[in-house]
């Protein structure tokens, strides 16, 4: 009987301790926040074209398979955007993110509010372009997401770093695309 008791304690510890750890980590000041930055050899206008154009956006944002927007595209605050993503963390299942432009100031700043009723999360993603001079631009992407579903909220300490890593990879692709086009235009 003592052995069963100890087995029960060990099994409970293997479940309860990680959950408590995740709960505590989920209370940190930067929970749900990501930041990524890259410097690109291209003007803010050249980089902006890759952020503002739906077809170009699909080329550098991983998992993004479709962007739905009003036709002709509207750039006013409140204009809807729907991003359809192939969620590689969920067996390639399609994930629809409903969004609205919250801020639109070309070629320097765009904020979009995105959310998923299916997964019960929402937040803002801001793209800031800073002209560094000499045909160079720094792109900063800041996001802040809130998870309403208890399991997603519990898993936030794992989800947020993975999302930030994905954004870093996406910005590396953006850099490569912009710089290859800029180089080709210079020839």
Coordinates of N, CA, C and O in Angstrom, one line a residue:
X1 N 0.8 -1.2 0.0 CA 0.0 0.0 0.0 C 0.9 1.3 0.0 O 0.5 2.2 -0.6
X2 N 2.0 1.2 0.8 CA 2.9 2.3 0.8 C 3.5 2.6 -0.6 O 3.6 3.8 -1.0
X3 N 3.7 1.6 -1.4 CA 4.3 1.8 -2.7 C 3.3 2.5 -3.6 O 3.7 3.4 -4.3
X4 N 2.0 2.1 -3.5 CA 1.0 2.8 -4.3 C 0.9 4.2 -3.9 O 0.7 5.1 -4.8
X5 N 1.0 4.5 -2.6 CA 0.9 5.9 -2.2 C 2.1 6.7 -2.8 O 1.8 7.8 -3.3
X6 N 3.3 6.2 -2.8 CA 4.4 6.9 -3.3 C 4.3 7.0 -4.8 O 4.7 8.1 -5.4
X7 N 3.8 6.0 -5.5 CA 3.6 6.1 -6.9 C 2.6 7.2 -7.2 O 2.8 8.0 -8.1
X8 N 1.5 7.3 -6.4 CA 0.6 8.4 -6.6 C 1.2 9.7 -6.4 O 0.9 10.7 -7.1
X9 N 2.0 9.9 -5.3 CA 2.6 11.2 -5.0 C 3.6 11.6 -6.2 O 3.6 12.7 -6.6
X10 N 4.4 10.6 -6.7 CA 5.3 10.9 -7.8 C 4.5 11.3 -9.0 O 4.8 12.3 -9.7
X11 N 3.5 10.6 -9.4 CA 2.7 10.9 -10.6 C 2.0 12.3 -10.4 O 2.0 13.1 -11.4
X12 N 1.5 12.6 -9.2 CA 0.8 13.9 -9.0 C 1.9 15.0 -9.1 O 1.6 16.0 -9.7
X13 N 3.1 14.7 -8.6 CA 4.2 15.7 -8.7 C 4.5 16.0 -10.2 O 4.8 17.1 -10.5
X14 N 4.5 15.0 -11.0 CA 4.9 15.1 -12.4 C 3.9 15.9 -13.1 O 4.2 16.5 -14.2
X15 N 2.7 16.0 -12.7 CA 1.6 16.8 -13.3 C 1.4 18.2 -12.6 O 1.4 19.2 -13.3
X16 N 1.4 18.2 -11.3 CA 1.1 19.4 -10.6 C 2.2 20.4 -10.6 O 2.0 21.6 -10.8
X17 N 3.5 19.9 -10.4 CA 4.6 20.9 -10.4 C 4.8 21.6 -11.7 O 5.0 22.8 -11.7
X18 N 4.7 20.9 -12.8 CA 4.9 21.7 -14.1 C 3.7 22.7 -14.3 O 3.9 23.8 -14.8
X19 N 2.5 22.3 -13.9 CA 1.4 23.2 -14.0 C 1.6 24.4 -13.1 O 1.3 25.6 -13.6
X20 N 2.0 24.3 -11.9 CA 2.3 25.4 -11.0 C 3.4 26.3 -11.6 O 3.3 27.5 -11.6
X21 N 4.4 25.6 -12.2 CA 5.5 26.4 -12.8 C 5.0 27.2 -13.9 O 5.3 28.4 -14.1
X22 N 4.2 26.7 -14.8 CA 3.6 27.4 -15.9 C 2.7 28.5 -15.4 O 2.7 29.6 -16.0
X23 N 1.9 28.3 -14.4 CA 1.0 29.3 -13.8 C 1.9 30.5 -13.3 O 1.5 31.7 -13.6
X24 N 2.9 30.2 -12.6 CA 3.8 31.3 -12.1 C 4.5 32.0 -13.2 O 4.5 33.3 -13.2
X25 N 5.0 31.3 -14.2 CA 5.7 31.9 -15.3 C 4.7 32.8 -16.1 O 5.1 33.8 -16.7
X26 N 3.4 32.4 -16.2 CA 2.4 33.2 -16.9 C 2.1 34.5 -16.3 O 1.4 35.3 -16.9
X27 N 2.5 34.7 -15.1 CA 2.3 36.0 -14.3 C 3.4 37.0 -14.5 O 3.3 38.1 -14.0
X28 N 4.4 36.7 -15.3 CA 5.5 37.6 -15.4 C 5.1 38.8 -16.2 O 4.1 38.8 -16.9
X29 N 5.8 39.9 -16.1 CA 5.5 41.2 -16.6 C 5.3 41.2 -18.1 O 4.5 41.9 -18.7
X30 N 6.2 40.4 -18.8 CA 6.1 40.4 -20.3 C 5.3 39.2 -20.9 O 5.5 38.9 -22.0
X31 N 4.4 38.7 -20.1 CA 3.6 37.6 -20.6 C 2.8 38.0 -21.8 O 2.2 39.0 -21.8
X32 N 2.9 37.2 -22.9 CA 2.1 37.5 -24.1 C 2.8 38.5 -25.0 O 2.2 38.8 -26.0
X33 N 3.9 39.0 -24.6 CA 4.6 40.1 -25.4 C 5.8 39.5 -26.2 O 6.5 38.7 -25.7
X34 N 5.9 39.9 -27.5 CA 7.0 39.5 -28.3 C 7.6 40.7 -28.9 O 6.9 41.8 -29.1
X35 N 8.9 40.6 -29.2 CA 9.6 41.7 -29.9 C 10.7 41.1 -30.8 O 11.4 40.1 -30.4
X36 N 10.7 41.6 -32.1 CA 11.8 41.1 -33.0 C 12.1 42.3 -33.8 O 11.3 43.2 -34.1
X37 N 13.4 42.4 -34.3 CA 13.9 43.5 -35.0 C 14.9 43.0 -36.0 O 15.6 42.1 -35.8
X38 N 15.0 43.8 -37.2 CA 16.0 43.5 -38.2 C 16.3 44.8 -38.9 O 15.5 45.7 -39.0
X39 N 17.5 44.9 -39.4 CA 18.0 46.0 -40.2 C 18.0 45.5 -41.7 O 18.6 44.4 -41.9
X40 N 17.5 46.2 -42.6 CA 17.3 45.8 -44.0 C 18.0 46.9 -44.9 O 17.7 48.1 -44.7
X41 N 18.7 46.4 -45.9 CA 19.3 47.3 -46.9 C 18.2 47.7 -47.9 O 18.1 47.0 -48.9
X42 N 17.4 48.6 -47.5 CA 16.3 49.1 -48.4 C 15.7 50.3 -47.7 O 15.7 50.4 -46.5
X43 N 15.0 51.1 -48.5 CA 14.4 52.3 -48.0 C 13.1 51.9 -47.2 O 12.6 50.8 -47.5
X44 N 12.6 52.8 -46.4 CA 11.3 52.4 -45.7 C 10.2 52.2 -46.7 O 9.4 51.3 -46.5
X45 N 10.2 52.9 -47.8 CA 9.2 52.7 -48.9 C 9.3 51.3 -49.5 O 8.3 50.7 -49.8
X46 N 10.5 50.9 -49.7 CA 10.7 49.5 -50.3 C 10.3 48.5 -49.4 O 9.6 47.5 -49.8
X47 N 10.6 48.6 -48.1 CA 10.2 47.6 -47.1 C 8.7 47.7 -46.9 O 8.0 46.6 -46.8
X48 N 8.1 48.9 -46.8 CA 6.7 49.0 -46.6 C 5.9 48.2 -47.6 O 4.8 47.6 -47.3
X49 N 6.3 48.2 -48.9 CA 5.6 47.5 -49.9 C 5.4 46.0 -49.6 O 4.4 45.4 -49.9
X50 N 6.4 45.5 -48.9 CA 6.3 44.1 -48.5 C 5.4 43.8 -47.3 O 4.9 42.7 -47.0
X51 N 5.2 44.9 -46.5 CA 4.3 44.8 -45.3 C 2.9 45.0 -45.7 O 2.0 44.4 -45.1
X52 N 2.7 45.9 -46.6 CA 1.3 46.4 -47.0 C 0.6 45.6 -48.1 O -0.6 45.7 -48.2
X53 N 1.4 44.9 -48.9 CA 0.8 44.2 -50.0 C 0.5 42.7 -49.6 O 1.4 42.0 -49.2
X54 N -0.7 42.3 -49.7 CA -1.1 40.9 -49.3 C -0.3 39.8 -50.0 O 0.0 38.8 -49.3
X55 N -0.1 40.0 -51.3 CA 0.6 38.9 -52.0 C 2.1 38.8 -51.5 O 2.6 37.7 -51.4
X56 N 2.7 40.0 -51.3 CA 4.1 40.0 -50.8 C 4.1 39.5 -49.3 O 5.1 38.8 -48.9
X57 N 3.1 39.8 -48.5 CA 3.1 39.4 -47.1 C 3.1 37.9 -47.0 O 3.8 37.3 -46.2
X58 N 2.4 37.2 -47.9 CA 2.4 35.8 -47.9 C 3.7 35.1 -48.2 O 4.0 34.0 -47.9
X59 N 4.6 35.9 -48.9 CA 5.9 35.4 -49.2 C 6.9 35.3 -48.1 O 7.8 34.5 -48.1
X60 N 6.7 36.2 -47.1 CA 7.7 36.2 -46.0 C 7.1 35.8 -44.6 O 7.9 35.5 -43.7
X61 N 5.8 35.9 -44.4 CA 5.2 35.5 -43.2 C 4.9 34.0 -43.3 O 4.0 33.5 -44.0
X62 N 5.7 33.2 -42.5 CA 5.5 31.7 -42.6 C 4.1 31.3 -42.1 O 3.5 32.0 -41.3
X63 N 3.6 30.3 -42.7 CA 2.3 29.7 -42.4 C 1.2 30.5 -43.1 O 0.1 30.0 -43.2
X64 N 1.4 31.7 -43.5 CA 0.3 32.6 -44.0 C 0.0 32.1 -45.5 O 0.8 32.1 -46.3
X65 N -1.3 31.6 -45.7 CA -1.7 31.1 -47.0 C -2.7 32.0 -47.7 O -2.8 31.9 -48.9
X66 N -3.3 32.9 -46.9 CA -4.3 33.8 -47.6 C -4.5 35.0 -46.7 O -4.5 34.9 -45.5
X67 N -4.7 36.1 -47.4 CA -5.1 37.4 -46.7 C -6.3 37.9 -47.4 O -6.3 38.1 -48.6
X68 N -7.4 38.0 -46.7 CA -8.6 38.5 -47.2 C -8.8 40.0 -46.7 O -8.7 40.3 -45.6
X69 N -9.1 40.9 -47.7 CA -9.3 42.3 -47.4 C -10.3 42.8 -48.4 O -10.6 42.2 -49.4
X70 N -10.9 43.9 -48.0 CA -11.9 44.5 -49.0 C -11.2 44.8 -50.3 O -10.1 45.1 -50.4
X71 N -12.0 44.8 -51.4 CA -11.5 45.1 -52.7 C -12.3 46.3 -53.2 O -13.5 46.3 -53.2
X72 N -11.6 47.4 -53.6 CA -10.2 47.6 -53.5 C -9.7 47.7 -52.1 O -10.5 48.0 -51.2
X73 N -8.4 47.4 -51.8 CA -7.9 47.4 -50.4 C -8.2 48.8 -49.8 O -8.1 49.8 -50.4
X74 N -8.6 48.7 -48.5 CA -8.9 49.9 -47.8 C -7.8 50.0 -46.7 O -7.5 49.0 -46.1
X75 N -7.4 51.2 -46.5 CA -6.3 51.4 -45.5 C -6.7 52.3 -44.3 O -5.9 52.8 -43.6
X76 N -8.0 52.5 -44.1 CA -8.5 53.3 -43.0 C -8.5 52.5 -41.7 O -8.6 51.3 -41.8
X77 N -8.3 53.2 -40.6 CA -8.4 52.5 -39.3 C -9.8 51.9 -39.3 O -10.8 52.4 -39.6
X78 N -9.8 50.6 -38.8 CA -11.0 49.8 -38.7 C -11.3 48.9 -39.9 O -12.1 48.1 -39.9
X79 N -10.5 49.1 -41.0 CA -10.6 48.2 -42.2 C -10.3 46.8 -41.8 O -9.3 46.5 -41.1
X80 N -11.1 45.9 -42.2 CA -10.9 44.5 -41.9 C -9.8 43.8 -42.6 O -9.5 44.1 -43.8
X81 N -9.2 42.8 -42.0 CA -8.2 41.9 -42.6 C -8.4 40.6 -42.0 O -8.6 40.4 -40.8
X82 N -8.4 39.5 -42.8 CA -8.4 38.2 -42.3 C -7.2 37.5 -42.8 O -6.9 37.4 -44.0
X83 N -6.4 36.9 -41.8 CA -5.3 36.1 -42.2 C -5.6 34.6 -42.0 O -6.1 34.3 -40.9
X84 N -5.4 33.8 -43.0 CA -5.6 32.4 -42.9 C -4.2 31.8 -42.8 O -3.4 31.9 -43.8
X85 N -3.9 31.0 -41.8 CA -2.6 30.4 -41.6 C -2.7 28.9 -41.5 O -3.7 28.4 -40.9
X86 N -1.7 28.3 -42.0 CA -1.6 26.8 -41.8 C -0.8 26.6 -40.6 O 0.5 26.7 -40.6
X87 N -1.4 26.2 -39.5 CA -0.8 26.1 -38.2 C 0.1 24.8 -38.1 O -0.5 23.7 -37.9
X88 N 1.4 25.0 -38.3 CA 2.3 23.9 -38.3 C 2.4 23.2 -36.9 O 2.8 22.1 -36.8
X89 N 2.0 23.9 -35.9 CA 2.0 23.3 -34.5 C 0.8 22.5 -34.2 O 0.6 21.9 -33.2
X90 N -0.2 22.5 -35.2 CA -1.4 21.8 -35.0 C -1.8 21.0 -36.2 O -2.9 21.0 -36.7
X91 N -0.7 20.3 -36.7 CA -0.9 19.3 -37.8 C -1.3 20.0 -39.1 O -1.9 19.4 -40.0
X92 N -1.0 21.3 -39.3 CA -1.3 21.9 -40.5 C -2.7 22.4 -40.7 O -3.2 22.8 -41.7
X93 N -3.4 22.4 -39.5 CA -4.8 22.8 -39.5 C -4.9 24.3 -39.8 O -4.0 25.1 -39.4
X94 N -5.9 24.7 -40.6 CA -6.1 26.1 -40.9 C -6.6 26.9 -39.7 O -7.5 26.5 -39.0
X95 N -5.9 28.0 -39.5 CA -6.3 28.9 -38.4 C -6.6 30.3 -39.0 O -5.9 30.9 -39.8
X96 N -7.8 30.7 -38.7 CA -8.3 32.0 -39.3 C -8.2 33.1 -38.2 O -8.7 32.9 -37.1
X97 N -7.4 34.1 -38.5 CA -7.3 35.3 -37.6 C -8.0 36.5 -38.2 O -7.7 36.9 -39.3
X98 N -9.0 36.9 -37.4 CA -9.8 38.1 -37.8 C -9.1 39.3 -37.3 O -8.7 39.4 -36.2
X99 N -9.0 40.3 -38.2 CA -8.3 41.5 -37.7 C -8.9 42.8 -38.3 O -9.7 42.8 -39.2
X100 N -8.4 43.9 -37.7 CA -8.8 45.2 -38.2 C -7.5 46.1 -38.0 O -6.7 46.0 -37.1
X101 N -7.4 47.0 -39.0 CA -6.3 48.0 -38.9 C -6.6 48.9 -37.7 O -7.7 49.5 -37.6
X102 N -5.6 49.0 -36.9 CA -5.8 49.9 -35.7 C -5.0 51.2 -35.9 O -5.4 52.3 -35.4
X103 N -3.9 51.1 -36.7 CA -3.1 52.3 -37.0 C -2.5 52.0 -38.4 O -2.0 50.9 -38.7
X104 N -2.5 53.1 -39.2 CA -1.9 53.0 -40.6 C -1.3 54.3 -41.0 O -1.9 55.3 -41.2
X105 N 0.1 54.3 -40.9 CA 0.8 55.5 -41.2 C 2.0 55.1 -42.1 O 3.2 54.9 -41.6
X106 N 1.8 54.9 -43.4 CA 2.9 54.5 -44.3 C 3.9 55.7 -44.5 O 3.5 56.8 -44.4
X107 N 5.1 55.3 -44.6 CA 5.8 54.0 -44.6 C 6.5 53.8 -43.3 O 7.5 53.2 -43.2
X108 N 5.8 54.1 -42.2 CA 6.5 54.0 -40.9 C 5.8 53.1 -39.8 O 6.5 52.6 -39.0
X109 N 4.5 53.0 -39.9 CA 3.9 52.3 -38.8 C 2.6 51.7 -39.2 O 1.7 52.3 -39.9
X110 N 2.4 50.4 -38.8 CA 1.1 49.7 -39.0 C 0.8 48.9 -37.8 O 1.7 48.1 -37.3
X111 N -0.4 49.0 -37.3 CA -0.8 48.1 -36.2 C -2.1 47.5 -36.6 O -3.0 48.1 -37.1
X112 N -2.1 46.2 -36.4 CA -3.3 45.4 -36.7 C -3.7 44.6 -35.5 O -2.9 44.1 -34.7
X113 N -5.0 44.6 -35.2 CA -5.6 43.9 -34.1 C -6.0 42.5 -34.7 O -6.7 42.5 -35.7
X114 N -5.5 41.4 -34.1 CA -5.8 40.1 -34.6 C -6.4 39.3 -33.5 O -6.0 39.4 -32.4
X115 N -7.2 38.3 -33.9 CA -7.8 37.4 -32.9 C -8.4 36.2 -33.5 O -8.7 36.2 -34.7
X116 N -8.5 35.2 -32.7 CA -9.1 33.9 -33.1 C -10.2 33.5 -32.1 O -9.9 33.1 -31.0
X117 N -11.5 33.6 -32.6 CA -12.6 33.2 -31.7 C -12.4 31.7 -31.4 O -12.7 31.2 -30.3
X118 N -11.9 30.9 -32.4 CA -11.8 29.5 -32.2 C -10.8 29.1 -31.1 O -11.1 28.3 -30.3
X119 N -9.7 29.9 -31.0 CA -8.7 29.6 -30.0 C -8.7 30.6 -28.8 O -7.9 30.5 -27.9
X120 N -9.7 31.5 -28.9 CA -9.9 32.5 -27.8 C -8.7 33.3 -27.4 O -8.3 33.3 -26.3
X121 N -8.1 33.9 -28.4 CA -7.0 34.9 -28.1 C -7.2 36.1 -29.0 O -7.8 36.0 -30.1
X122 N -6.6 37.2 -28.6 CA -6.6 38.4 -29.4 C -5.4 39.2 -28.9 O -4.8 39.0 -27.9
X123 N -5.1 40.2 -29.8 CA -4.0 41.1 -29.5 C -3.6 42.0 -30.6 O -4.3 42.0 -31.6
X124 N -2.6 42.8 -30.4 CA -2.1 43.8 -31.4 C -0.7 43.4 -31.8 O 0.1 42.9 -31.1
X125 N -0.5 43.6 -33.1 CA 0.8 43.4 -33.7 C 1.2 44.7 -34.4 O 0.4 45.2 -35.3
X126 N 2.3 45.3 -34.0 CA 2.7 46.6 -34.6 C 4.0 46.4 -35.3 O 5.0 45.8 -34.8
X127 N 4.0 47.0 -36.6 CA 5.2 47.0 -37.4 C 5.7 48.5 -37.5 O 5.0 49.3 -37.9
X128 N 6.9 48.7 -37.0 CA 7.5 50.1 -37.0 C 8.7 50.1 -37.9 O 9.7 49.2 -37.7
X129 N 8.8 51.0 -38.9 CA 9.9 51.1 -39.8 C 10.6 52.4 -39.5 O 10.0 53.5 -39.4
X130 N 11.9 52.3 -39.2 CA 12.7 53.5 -38.9 C 13.8 53.7 -40.0 O 14.6 52.7 -40.2
X131 N 13.8 54.8 -40.6 CA 14.8 55.2 -41.6 C 16.1 55.4 -40.9 O 16.3 56.3 -40.1
X132 N 17.1 54.5 -41.2 CA 18.4 54.7 -40.6 C 19.4 55.5 -41.5 O 20.5 55.7 -41.1
X133 N 18.9 55.9 -42.6 CA 19.7 56.7 -43.6 C 20.5 55.7 -44.5 O 20.6 54.5 -44.2
X134 N 21.1 56.3 -45.5 CA 21.9 55.5 -46.4 C 21.2 54.3 -47.0 O 21.8 53.2 -47.2
X135 N 19.8 54.4 -47.2 CA 19.1 53.3 -47.8 C 18.9 52.1 -46.9 O 18.7 51.0 -47.3
X136 N 18.9 52.3 -45.5 CA 18.8 51.2 -44.6 C 17.5 51.5 -43.7 O 17.2 52.7 -43.4
X137 N 16.8 50.5 -43.3 CA 15.6 50.6 -42.5 C 15.7 49.5 -41.4 O 16.0 48.4 -41.7
X138 N 15.3 49.9 -40.2 CA 15.1 49.0 -39.1 C 13.6 48.7 -39.0 O 12.8 49.6 -39.0
X139 N 13.3 47.4 -39.0 CA 11.9 47.0 -38.8 C 11.8 46.4 -37.4 O 12.5 45.4 -37.0
X140 N 10.9 46.9 -36.6 CA 10.6 46.4 -35.3 C 9.2 45.8 -35.3 O 8.3 46.5 -35.7
X141 N 9.0 44.6 -34.8 CA 7.7 44.0 -34.7 C 7.4 43.8 -33.2 O 8.2 43.0 -32.6
X142 N 6.4 44.4 -32.7 CA 6.0 44.2 -31.3 C 4.6 43.6 -31.3 O 3.7 44.1 -32.0
X143 N 4.4 42.6 -30.5 CA 3.1 42.0 -30.3 C 2.7 41.8 -28.9 O 3.6 41.6 -28.1
X144 N 1.5 41.9 -28.6 CA 1.0 41.6 -27.2 C -0.3 40.9 -27.4 O -1.3 41.4 -28.0
X145 N -0.4 39.6 -26.9 CA -1.5 38.8 -27.0 C -2.1 38.4 -25.7 O -1.3 38.2 -24.7
X146 N -3.4 38.2 -25.6 CA -4.1 37.8 -24.4 C -4.8 36.5 -24.8 O -5.5 36.4 -25.8
X147 N -4.7 35.5 -23.9 CA -5.3 34.2 -24.1 C -6.5 34.0 -23.1 O -6.3 34.0 -21.9
X148 N -7.7 33.9 -23.7 CA -8.9 33.8 -22.8 C -9.1 32.3 -22.4 O -9.6 32.0 -21.3
X149 N -8.7 31.4 -23.2 CA -8.9 30.0 -22.9 C -7.9 29.5 -21.9 O -6.7 29.8 -22.0
X150 N -8.4 28.8 -20.9 CA -7.5 28.5 -19.7 C -6.3 27.7 -20.1 O -5.2 27.9 -19.6
X151 N -6.4 26.8 -21.1 CA -5.3 25.9 -21.4 C -4.2 26.8 -22.2 O -3.0 26.7 -22.0
X152 N -4.7 27.6 -23.2 CA -3.8 28.5 -23.9 C -3.1 29.4 -23.0 O -1.9 29.7 -23.1
X153 N -3.9 30.0 -22.0 CA -3.3 30.9 -21.0 C -2.2 30.1 -20.2 O -1.2 30.7 -19.9
X154 N -2.5 28.9 -19.8 CA -1.5 28.1 -19.1 C -0.3 27.9 -19.9 O 0.8 27.9 -19.4
X155 N -0.4 27.6 -21.2 CA 0.7 27.3 -22.1 C 1.4 28.6 -22.6 O 2.4 28.5 -23.3
X156 N 0.9 29.8 -22.2 CA 1.5 31.0 -22.7 C 3.1 31.1 -22.5 O 3.8 31.5 -23.5
X157 N 3.6 30.6 -21.4 CA 5.1 30.7 -21.3 C 5.8 29.8 -22.4 O 7.0 30.1 -22.6
X158 N 5.2 28.9 -23.0 CA 5.8 28.1 -24.1 C 5.4 28.7 -25.5 O 6.2 28.7 -26.4
X159 N 4.2 29.2 -25.6 CA 3.7 29.8 -26.8 C 4.4 31.1 -27.2 O 4.8 31.2 -28.4
X160 N 4.5 32.0 -26.3 CA 5.1 33.3 -26.6 C 6.5 33.2 -27.1 O 6.8 33.8 -28.1
X161 N 7.4 32.4 -26.5 CA 8.8 32.3 -27.1 C 8.8 31.7 -28.5 O 9.6 32.1 -29.3
X162 N 7.9 30.7 -28.7 CA 7.8 30.1 -30.0 C 7.3 31.1 -31.0 O 7.8 31.1 -32.2
X163 N 6.3 31.9 -30.7 CA 5.8 33.0 -31.6 C 6.9 34.0 -31.9 O 7.1 34.4 -33.0
X164 N 7.7 34.4 -30.9 CA 8.8 35.3 -31.1 C 9.8 34.7 -32.0 O 10.4 35.4 -32.9
X165 N 10.2 33.4 -31.9 CA 11.1 32.8 -32.7 C 10.6 32.7 -34.2 O 11.4 32.9 -35.1
X166 N 9.3 32.5 -34.3 CA 8.7 32.5 -35.7 C 8.8 33.9 -36.3 O 9.2 34.0 -37.5
X167 N 8.6 34.9 -35.5 CA 8.7 36.3 -36.0 C 10.1 36.6 -36.5 O 10.3 37.3 -37.5
X168 N 11.1 36.2 -35.7 CA 12.5 36.4 -36.0 C 12.8 35.8 -37.4 O 13.4 36.4 -38.3
X169 N 12.3 34.5 -37.6 CA 12.5 33.8 -38.9 C 11.8 34.5 -40.0 O 12.3 34.7 -41.1
X170 N 10.6 35.0 -39.7 CA 9.8 35.8 -40.8 C 10.6 37.0 -41.2 O 10.7 37.4 -42.4
X171 N 11.1 37.8 -40.2 CA 11.9 39.0 -40.5 C 13.1 38.7 -41.3 O 13.5 39.5 -42.2
X172 N 13.8 37.6 -41.0 CA 14.9 37.2 -41.8 C 14.6 36.9 -43.3 O 15.3 37.3 -44.2
X173 N 13.4 36.3 -43.5 CA 12.9 36.1 -44.9 C 12.6 37.5 -45.5 O 12.9 37.7 -46.7
X174 N 11.9 38.4 -44.8 CA 11.6 39.7 -45.3 C 12.9 40.4 -45.7 O 13.0 41.0 -46.8
X175 N 13.9 40.4 -44.9 CA 15.2 41.0 -45.2 C 15.8 40.4 -46.5 O 16.2 41.2 -47.4
X176 N 15.8 39.1 -46.6 CA 16.3 38.5 -47.8 C 15.6 38.9 -49.0 O 16.2 39.2 -50.1
X177 N 14.2 38.9 -49.0 CA 13.4 39.3 -50.1 C 13.6 40.7 -50.5 O 13.8 41.0 -51.7
X178 N 13.6 41.6 -49.6 CA 13.8 43.1 -49.9 C 15.2 43.3 -50.4 O 15.3 44.0 -51.5
X179 N 16.2 42.7 -49.8 CA 17.5 43.0 -50.2 C 17.8 42.4 -51.6 O 18.5 43.0 -52.4
X180 N 17.2 41.2 -51.9 CA 17.5 40.6 -53.2 C 16.8 41.5 -54.3 O 17.3 41.7 -55.4
X181 N 15.6 42.0 -54.0 CA 14.9 42.9 -55.0 C 15.6 44.2 -55.1 O 15.7 44.7 -56.2
X182 N 16.1 44.8 -54.0 CA 16.8 46.0 -54.1 C 18.1 45.9 -54.9 O 18.4 46.7 -55.7
X183 N 18.8 44.8 -54.7 CA 20.0 44.5 -55.4 C 19.8 44.3 -56.9 O 20.5 44.8 -57.7
X184 N 18.7 43.6 -57.2 CA 18.3 43.4 -58.6 C 18.0 44.7 -59.3 O 18.3 44.9 -60.5
X185 N 17.3 45.6 -58.6 CA 16.9 46.9 -59.1 C 18.2 47.8 -59.4 O 18.2 48.6 -60.3
X186 N 19.2 47.6 -58.5 CA 20.4 48.4 -58.6 C 21.2 48.1 -59.9 O 22.0 48.8 -60.3
X187 N 21.0 46.8 -60.4 CA 21.8 46.4 -61.6 C 21.4 47.0 -62.8 O 20.4 47.4 -63.2

